[in-house]
Amino acid sequence: NAGVTQTPKFQVLKTGQSMTLQCAQDMNHEYMSWYRQDPGMGLRLIHYSVGAGITDQGEVPNGYNVSRSTTEDFPLRLLSAAPSQTSVYFCASSTDRGFTGELFFGEGSRLTVL
Amino acid sequence: KNQVEQSPQSLIILEGKNCTLQCNYTVSPFSNLRWYKQDTGRGPVSLTIMTFSENTKSNGRYTATLDADTKQSSLHITASQLSDSASYICVVSARSSASKIIFGSGTRLSIRP
């Protein structure tokens, strides 16, 4: 069972470069989200989507864009990377925003911005 | 302000010993509380989920307790194994028109042989 698949696992960027973190799930979940995890801090919500064509901002959305053209895919775009975006990024999906159901996480994408 | 605080930040115990991790929260109105296990380099995986009316939930050697009056939860690990080495994250959901999920910063548990 694939669950939530994230690519790439590791990426090094230079300041100002752009890139897209990919996320795909095969559980037919309507809700998908992106989090970043920094040392000593809890996971923080970047953007989320409650269905195809619907996205919204989370707690720390600045510098990131998302789109949701299909139920399965939810890519996260960094338009102009900054060192402050060095972090581990997790994609998660759920049946109901994760409030009552379980959040299923991907394996994470470790991003370093030089 | 909705917050979830975990203690200790890190813990080292010998294999076979028991341990208890703590979670205090100020999230309101409370919906549910989960404990997740995160192995190094992996994504978090759910261990237990408890609603307001539940005060104990077990998953194998993991037992979570919830005291909704004092807004405290604990995760007790019995007869620890090397594979229990991981971060344990307490996650609390708020029930409101703008429902939120608040993550604690985790407890890093290391099991020594």
Coordinates of C-alpha atoms in Angstrom, one line a residue:
Chain A
N1 CA 0.0 0.0 0.0
A2 CA 1.6 3.3 -1.1
G3 CA -0.4 5.7 1.1
V4 CA 1.1 9.2 0.8
T5 CA 4.1 9.5 -1.5
Q6 CA 6.5 12.5 -1.4
T7 CA 9.3 13.3 -3.8
P8 CA 12.1 14.2 -3.7
K9 CA 13.4 13.0 -0.3
F10 CA 16.3 15.4 -0.3
Q11 CA 16.9 18.6 -2.2
V12 CA 19.6 21.4 -2.0
L13 CA 18.7 24.7 -3.5
K14 CA 20.5 28.0 -3.8
T15 CA 18.8 31.2 -2.6
G16 CA 16.3 32.5 -5.3
Q17 CA 15.9 29.1 -7.1
S18 CA 12.4 27.6 -7.5
M19 CA 11.2 24.1 -7.1
T20 CA 8.2 21.9 -6.5
L21 CA 7.7 19.3 -3.9
Q22 CA 5.4 16.5 -5.1
C23 CA 2.8 14.8 -3.0
A24 CA 0.4 12.0 -4.1
Q25 CA -2.0 9.8 -2.2
D26 CA -3.9 6.7 -3.3
M27 CA -6.5 6.6 -0.5
N28 CA -9.1 8.9 -2.2
H29 CA -8.8 11.4 0.7
E30 CA -10.4 14.7 0.1
Y31 CA -8.2 16.5 2.6
M32 CA -4.5 17.1 1.9
S33 CA -2.1 19.4 3.6
W34 CA 1.5 20.5 3.8
Y35 CA 3.5 21.0 7.0
R36 CA 7.0 22.0 7.8
Q37 CA 8.9 20.6 10.8
D38 CA 11.7 22.6 12.3
P39 CA 13.9 21.6 15.3
G40 CA 12.3 22.3 18.7
M41 CA 9.0 23.2 17.1
G42 CA 5.8 21.4 16.4
L43 CA 4.6 20.7 12.8
R44 CA 3.2 23.9 11.3
L45 CA 0.6 24.0 8.6
I46 CA 1.6 25.7 5.4
H47 CA -1.4 25.2 3.0
Y48 CA -4.3 22.7 2.9
S49 CA -7.0 21.6 0.5
V50 CA -10.4 20.1 1.2
G51 CA -10.9 18.9 -2.4
A52 CA -9.9 19.3 -6.0
G53 CA -9.9 23.0 -7.0
I54 CA -10.0 24.2 -3.3
T55 CA -7.0 25.4 -1.4
D56 CA -6.4 27.6 1.6
Q57 CA -3.6 29.1 3.7
G58 CA -2.4 27.6 6.9
E59 CA -0.3 29.1 9.7
V60 CA 2.9 29.8 7.7
P61 CA 1.9 30.2 4.0
N62 CA 4.3 33.0 2.9
G63 CA 6.8 31.9 0.2
Y64 CA 4.7 28.9 -0.8
N65 CA 2.1 28.2 -3.4
V66 CA -0.2 25.2 -3.9
S67 CA -2.7 23.9 -6.4
R68 CA -5.1 20.9 -6.4
S69 CA -6.1 19.9 -9.8
T70 CA -6.9 16.2 -8.9
T71 CA -7.9 14.4 -5.7
E72 CA -4.6 12.5 -5.7
D73 CA -2.0 15.2 -6.1
F74 CA -1.1 18.3 -4.1
P75 CA 2.2 19.9 -5.1
L76 CA 3.9 22.6 -3.0
R77 CA 5.9 25.2 -4.9
L78 CA 8.7 27.4 -3.7
L79 CA 8.9 30.3 -6.1
S80 CA 12.1 32.0 -4.8
A81 CA 13.8 29.9 -2.1
A82 CA 15.2 31.5 1.0
P83 CA 17.5 30.1 3.7
S84 CA 14.5 30.4 6.2
Q85 CA 12.7 27.7 4.1
T86 CA 15.4 25.1 5.1
S87 CA 13.2 22.5 6.8
V88 CA 11.7 19.1 6.5
Y89 CA 8.3 19.2 4.7
F90 CA 5.6 16.7 5.3
C91 CA 2.5 16.1 3.2
A92 CA -0.5 14.6 4.9
S93 CA -4.0 13.4 3.9
S94 CA -7.2 12.5 5.8
T95 CA -10.8 11.9 5.3
D96 CA -12.0 14.9 7.3
R97 CA -9.2 17.5 7.7
G98 CA -7.7 15.2 10.4
F99 CA -9.9 16.7 13.1
T100 CA -11.6 13.4 14.0
G101 CA -9.9 11.0 11.6
E102 CA -6.3 10.0 11.4
L103 CA -3.7 12.1 9.5
F104 CA -1.6 10.0 7.2
F105 CA 1.8 11.4 6.5
G106 CA 4.3 11.0 3.8
E107 CA 8.0 10.2 4.5
G108 CA 9.1 13.8 4.3
S109 CA 11.2 15.9 2.0
R110 CA 14.3 17.5 3.5
L111 CA 15.1 20.8 1.9
T112 CA 18.3 22.8 2.4
V113 CA 18.5 26.4 0.9
L114 CA 22.0 27.8 0.7
Chain B
K1 CA -3.8 30.9 22.8
N2 CA -4.0 27.2 21.8
Q3 CA -0.9 25.4 22.9
V4 CA 0.5 21.9 23.4
E5 CA 3.5 21.4 25.6
Q6 CA 5.4 18.1 26.0
S7 CA 7.8 17.0 28.6
P8 CA 10.5 16.0 28.8
Q9 CA 12.1 17.2 25.6
S10 CA 14.3 14.1 25.5
L11 CA 14.6 10.9 27.5
I12 CA 17.1 8.0 27.6
I13 CA 16.2 4.7 29.2
L14 CA 17.5 1.2 29.2
E15 CA 15.8 -1.5 27.1
G16 CA 13.1 -3.3 29.1
K17 CA 12.3 -0.4 31.3
N18 CA 9.0 1.5 31.4
C19 CA 8.6 5.3 30.8
T20 CA 5.9 7.9 30.7
L21 CA 5.8 11.0 28.5
Q22 CA 3.7 14.0 29.3
C23 CA 1.5 16.4 27.3
N24 CA -0.3 19.5 28.7
Y25 CA -2.6 21.5 26.5
T26 CA -4.6 24.7 26.6
V27 CA -6.6 23.9 23.4
S28 CA -10.3 24.9 23.7
P29 CA -12.9 23.8 22.9
F30 CA -11.3 20.3 23.0
S31 CA -12.2 17.7 20.3
N32 CA -9.6 14.9 20.6
L33 CA -6.0 14.1 21.4
R34 CA -3.7 11.9 19.5
W35 CA -0.2 10.5 20.1
Y36 CA 2.0 10.0 17.0
K37 CA 5.3 8.1 16.8
Q38 CA 7.9 9.5 14.4
D39 CA 10.9 7.4 13.6
T40 CA 14.1 9.2 12.5
G41 CA 13.8 10.3 8.9
R42 CA 10.2 9.1 8.6
G43 CA 6.7 10.6 8.8
P44 CA 4.6 10.5 12.0
V45 CA 2.4 7.5 12.5
S46 CA -0.7 7.5 14.7
L47 CA -0.6 5.4 17.9
T48 CA -3.8 6.4 19.7
I49 CA -6.7 8.8 19.6
M50 CA -8.9 9.8 22.5
T51 CA -12.0 12.0 22.7
F52 CA -13.3 13.9 25.6
S53 CA -15.2 10.9 27.1
E54 CA -12.2 8.5 27.0
N55 CA -9.6 8.5 29.7
T56 CA -7.5 5.5 28.6
K57 CA -6.6 3.9 25.3
S58 CA -4.1 1.2 24.6
N59 CA -2.2 0.0 21.6
G60 CA 0.0 -2.9 22.4
R61 CA 2.7 -1.7 24.9
Y62 CA 1.6 1.9 24.5
T63 CA -1.1 3.2 26.9
A64 CA -2.4 6.8 26.6
T65 CA -4.4 8.5 29.4
L66 CA -6.4 11.7 29.2
D67 CA -7.6 13.9 32.0
A68 CA -9.8 16.5 30.3
D69 CA -10.4 18.4 33.6
T70 CA -6.7 19.1 34.1
K71 CA -6.0 19.1 30.3
Q72 CA -3.2 16.6 30.6
S73 CA -2.3 13.4 28.8
S74 CA 0.4 10.9 29.2
L75 CA 1.8 8.1 27.1
H76 CA 3.1 5.1 29.0
I77 CA 5.5 2.7 27.3
T78 CA 5.8 -0.7 28.9
A79 CA 8.9 -3.0 28.6
S80 CA 10.6 -0.7 26.1
Q81 CA 12.3 -2.1 23.1
L82 CA 15.1 -0.7 20.9
S83 CA 12.4 -0.1 18.2
D84 CA 10.7 2.4 20.5
S85 CA 13.5 4.9 19.9
A86 CA 11.7 7.7 18.2
S87 CA 10.0 11.1 18.7
Y88 CA 6.5 11.0 20.2
I89 CA 4.3 13.8 19.3
C90 CA 1.1 14.9 21.1
V91 CA -1.5 16.4 18.8
V92 CA -4.7 18.2 20.0
S93 CA -7.7 19.1 17.8
A94 CA -9.9 22.1 18.6
R95 CA -13.6 21.8 17.9
S96 CA -14.9 25.1 16.5
S97 CA -16.0 26.9 13.4
A98 CA -12.3 27.3 12.5
S99 CA -11.2 23.9 13.7
K100 CA -7.5 23.5 14.2
I101 CA -4.9 20.8 14.9
I102 CA -2.1 21.8 17.2
F103 CA 1.1 19.8 17.4
G104 CA 3.4 19.6 20.3
S105 CA 7.2 19.8 19.7
G106 CA 7.6 16.1 20.7
T107 CA 9.7 14.0 23.1
R108 CA 12.8 12.4 21.8
L109 CA 13.0 8.9 23.3
S110 CA 16.2 6.9 23.1
I111 CA 16.3 3.2 24.2
R112 CA 19.8 1.9 25.2
P113 CA 20.6 -1.8 25.1

